[in-house]
Coordinates of C-alpha atoms in Angstrom, one line a residue:
Chain A
R1 CA 0.3 22.7 -2.6
K2 CA -1.4 20.0 -1.2
E3 CA -4.5 21.0 0.8
V4 CA -3.8 18.9 4.0
E5 CA -0.3 18.1 4.3
Q6 CA 1.2 15.5 6.8
D7 CA 4.6 14.1 7.4
P8 CA 4.0 10.6 5.7
G9 CA 7.0 8.7 8.6
P10 CA 6.9 6.1 9.5
F11 CA 7.7 7.3 13.0
N12 CA 9.0 4.0 15.0
V13 CA 9.3 5.0 18.9
P14 CA 10.1 3.0 21.6
E15 CA 7.1 2.3 24.1
G16 CA 7.0 4.7 26.7
A17 CA 8.2 7.6 24.4
T18 CA 6.8 10.8 23.6
V19 CA 5.8 11.6 19.8
A20 CA 4.4 14.3 18.0
F21 CA 2.6 15.0 14.7
N22 CA 2.3 18.1 12.6
C23 CA -0.4 19.4 10.0
T24 CA -0.7 21.9 7.8
Y25 CA -4.0 23.1 6.3
S26 CA -4.0 25.6 3.5
N27 CA -7.6 27.3 3.5
S28 CA -7.7 29.5 6.1
A29 CA -11.7 29.1 6.1
S30 CA -11.3 25.7 6.8
Q31 CA -14.0 25.2 10.4
S32 CA -13.3 21.8 11.8
F33 CA -10.5 19.7 13.2
F34 CA -9.7 16.9 13.8
W35 CA -7.5 13.6 13.8
Y36 CA -9.1 10.0 13.0
R37 CA -7.3 6.6 13.5
Q38 CA -6.4 4.1 10.7
D39 CA -5.1 0.2 11.8
C40 CA -4.0 -1.7 8.6
R41 CA -6.9 -2.8 6.5
K42 CA -9.8 -1.2 8.6
E43 CA -11.8 2.3 8.5
P44 CA -10.6 5.2 10.3
K45 CA -11.6 5.8 13.5
L46 CA -12.3 9.5 15.1
L47 CA -9.8 9.4 17.4
M48 CA -10.1 13.3 18.7
S49 CA -11.6 16.7 17.7
V50 CA -8.9 19.4 17.5
Y51 CA -9.8 23.1 19.4
S52 CA -8.2 26.3 19.5
S53 CA -7.7 26.2 23.2
G54 CA -6.4 22.6 22.9
N55 CA -7.9 20.1 24.0
E56 CA -7.0 16.1 25.9
D57 CA -7.9 13.0 26.2
G58 CA -5.5 10.7 28.5
R59 CA -2.2 10.0 26.6
F60 CA -3.6 12.4 23.9
T61 CA -3.6 16.6 23.3
A62 CA -3.8 18.1 20.0
Q63 CA -3.6 21.6 19.4
L64 CA -4.8 24.4 16.7
N65 CA -2.9 27.5 15.5
R66 CA -5.2 29.1 12.9
A67 CA -2.9 31.3 12.3
S68 CA -0.5 29.6 11.6
Q69 CA -2.9 27.0 9.8
Y70 CA -1.2 24.4 11.7
I71 CA -2.5 21.3 13.9
S72 CA -0.6 19.0 16.0
L73 CA -1.2 15.5 17.8
L74 CA 0.9 14.6 21.2
I75 CA 1.0 11.2 22.3
R76 CA 2.2 10.2 25.7
D77 CA 3.9 7.1 26.8
S78 CA 3.1 5.4 23.9
K79 CA 1.9 2.0 23.9
L80 CA 2.2 -0.8 21.4
S81 CA -1.5 -0.6 20.6
D82 CA -1.1 2.7 19.2
S83 CA 0.5 1.9 16.3
A84 CA -1.6 2.9 13.5
T85 CA -1.9 5.7 10.7
Y86 CA -3.0 9.0 11.7
L87 CA -5.1 10.8 9.6
C88 CA -5.3 14.8 9.8
V89 CA -8.5 15.8 8.5
V90 CA -10.4 19.3 8.0
T91 CA -13.5 20.6 6.8
L92 CA -14.8 23.9 5.3
N93 CA -17.7 24.9 3.6
T94 CA -17.8 26.8 0.6
G95 CA -20.3 26.8 -1.7
G96 CA -20.6 23.2 0.0
F97 CA -19.5 21.1 2.9
K98 CA -15.8 19.6 1.9
T99 CA -13.5 17.2 4.3
I100 CA -10.0 17.3 3.3
F101 CA -7.7 13.7 4.4
G102 CA -4.3 14.0 5.2
A103 CA -1.9 11.7 3.5
G104 CA -1.4 10.0 7.3
T105 CA 1.2 9.4 9.4
R106 CA 2.1 5.9 10.2
L107 CA 3.6 4.9 13.3
F108 CA 5.1 2.0 14.6
V109 CA 5.5 1.5 18.6
K110 CA 8.1 -1.2 19.2
A111 CA 8.7 -3.5 22.6
Chain B
G1 CA -20.5 0.6 18.3
A2 CA -21.2 2.0 14.4
V3 CA -22.6 4.4 14.1
V4 CA -22.0 4.4 10.0
S5 CA -22.7 0.3 8.8
Q6 CA -21.2 -0.6 5.6
H7 CA -22.3 -3.9 3.7
P8 CA -20.7 -6.2 2.7
S9 CA -17.8 -6.3 3.9
W10 CA -16.2 -8.3 1.7
V11 CA -17.2 -9.4 -1.6
I12 CA -16.1 -11.3 -5.1
C13 CA -17.5 -11.1 -8.2
K14 CA -16.5 -11.6 -11.8
S15 CA -15.1 -8.9 -14.2
G16 CA -18.0 -7.4 -16.2
T17 CA -20.0 -7.3 -13.7
S18 CA -21.7 -5.3 -11.4
V19 CA -21.5 -4.7 -7.4
K20 CA -23.8 -2.8 -5.0
I21 CA -22.3 -1.2 -1.8
E22 CA -24.4 -0.4 1.1
C23 CA -23.7 2.7 3.4
R24 CA -26.6 3.1 6.0
S25 CA -26.1 5.9 8.9
L26 CA -27.7 4.4 11.8
D27 CA -28.6 6.7 14.3
F28 CA -28.4 10.2 12.5
Q29 CA -29.8 11.2 9.6
A30 CA -26.8 12.3 6.9
T31 CA -27.4 14.7 4.5
T32 CA -24.4 14.2 3.1
M33 CA -22.5 11.3 2.5
F34 CA -19.1 10.6 1.2
W35 CA -17.3 7.3 -1.2
Y36 CA -13.7 6.6 -0.9
R37 CA -11.2 4.2 -1.9
Q38 CA -8.1 3.2 -0.7
F39 CA -5.3 0.8 -2.3
P40 CA -2.6 -1.0 0.2
K41 CA -0.5 1.3 1.7
Q42 CA -1.9 4.8 0.0
S43 CA -4.5 7.4 1.7
L44 CA -8.2 7.4 1.2
M45 CA -9.4 9.1 -2.2
L46 CA -12.1 10.6 -2.1
M47 CA -14.5 9.6 -4.9
A48 CA -17.4 11.2 -4.6
T49 CA -19.7 13.3 -2.5
S50 CA -23.5 12.4 -2.2
N51 CA -26.1 14.8 -1.1
E52 CA -29.6 13.2 0.3
G53 CA -32.0 13.5 -3.1
S54 CA -29.4 14.7 -5.5
K55 CA -27.0 13.9 -7.8
A56 CA -23.4 12.6 -6.6
T57 CA -20.4 15.2 -7.4
Y58 CA -17.7 13.1 -8.2
E59 CA -14.1 14.1 -8.6
Q60 CA -11.7 14.5 -11.1
G61 CA -10.9 11.2 -12.5
V62 CA -13.4 8.9 -11.1
E63 CA -16.0 8.0 -13.9
K64 CA -19.2 8.5 -13.1
D65 CA -21.2 6.1 -15.4
K66 CA -18.8 3.6 -13.6
F67 CA -19.7 4.7 -10.3
L68 CA -23.2 5.2 -9.5
I69 CA -23.9 6.3 -6.3
N70 CA -27.4 6.5 -5.0
H71 CA -28.0 9.1 -1.6
A72 CA -32.0 8.0 -1.7
S73 CA -32.8 8.8 1.5
L74 CA -31.2 10.4 4.7
T75 CA -30.0 7.3 6.1
L76 CA -28.5 5.4 2.8
S77 CA -26.1 5.8 0.3
T78 CA -25.6 3.1 -2.5
L79 CA -22.5 2.6 -4.4
T80 CA -22.7 0.4 -7.8
V81 CA -19.5 -0.6 -9.7
T82 CA -20.5 -1.4 -12.8
S83 CA -18.5 -3.4 -15.3
A84 CA -16.2 -4.2 -12.5
H85 CA -12.5 -5.1 -13.7
P86 CA -9.5 -6.6 -11.6
E87 CA -8.3 -2.8 -11.6
D88 CA -11.2 -1.7 -9.6
S89 CA -10.7 -4.2 -6.8
S90 CA -9.9 -2.1 -3.2
F91 CA -11.1 -1.3 -0.1
Y92 CA -14.4 1.1 -0.7
I93 CA -15.4 3.3 2.3
C94 CA -18.1 5.4 3.0
S95 CA -18.5 8.2 5.6
A96 CA -21.4 10.3 6.4
R97 CA -21.8 13.6 8.2
S98 CA -24.1 13.9 10.9
R99 CA -26.5 16.3 10.1
G100 CA -26.4 18.2 13.8
G101 CA -25.1 21.7 14.4
G102 CA -22.2 23.3 15.7
V103 CA -19.2 21.3 15.6
S104 CA -20.7 18.0 16.3
G105 CA -22.5 18.8 12.6
N106 CA -19.3 19.0 11.2
T107 CA -17.9 15.1 12.1
I108 CA -17.7 12.2 9.7
Y109 CA -18.0 9.1 10.9
F110 CA -17.1 5.8 8.6
G111 CA -18.3 2.9 7.6
E112 CA -16.6 -0.3 8.2
G113 CA -15.4 -0.3 4.3
S114 CA -16.2 -3.0 1.7
W115 CA -12.9 -4.9 0.1
L116 CA -13.8 -5.9 -3.2
T117 CA -12.1 -8.1 -5.6
V118 CA -12.9 -9.0 -9.2
V119 CA -11.3 -12.0 -10.0

């Protein structure tokens, strides 16, 4: 089982749609959780951190469920510019700091 | 603006030569830096983790004698691809972990990446 698993997609949605991405992690000692966005041929950029209390940034909402070891990202009112790959990232510190990336979920938003 | 700078952005080299890529944290001290490789349409693959002042820890399958990593200071790590071959052509990305405590101390910032083409 992969340490961080994501549905690779692609998700093809029309503009204005709401889309949700899921991510599961296997190590219960995981400490911090993030969603990164990666555009084609570019480096990943931090989209938002994920907290147990949930957090919202404009059209983006992230949730963490530690009991189920599950992270989600919800994008409302999708824009063409949201087309990208979304990476779920987990960090843990067990005998050394470690960052684990999911394989990413590709999103295509169409007019 | 970028908090992690990577240089060069693009490099073309001849087979058999060595190429050095620099990764600098611009406004924070990075105790740990990471080097990744990404082939087209594939996910990031961690190559090695480098801690300032100590030897890098390489992931399984990554040749440490081929991919030399030096983390000489809290703001600079370098990756040298030695005796490069066409199959080494890839997108190489570094990232740095900020030194602060709490959640912010675990945030990873990425460099802009370096496209290496070996001909």
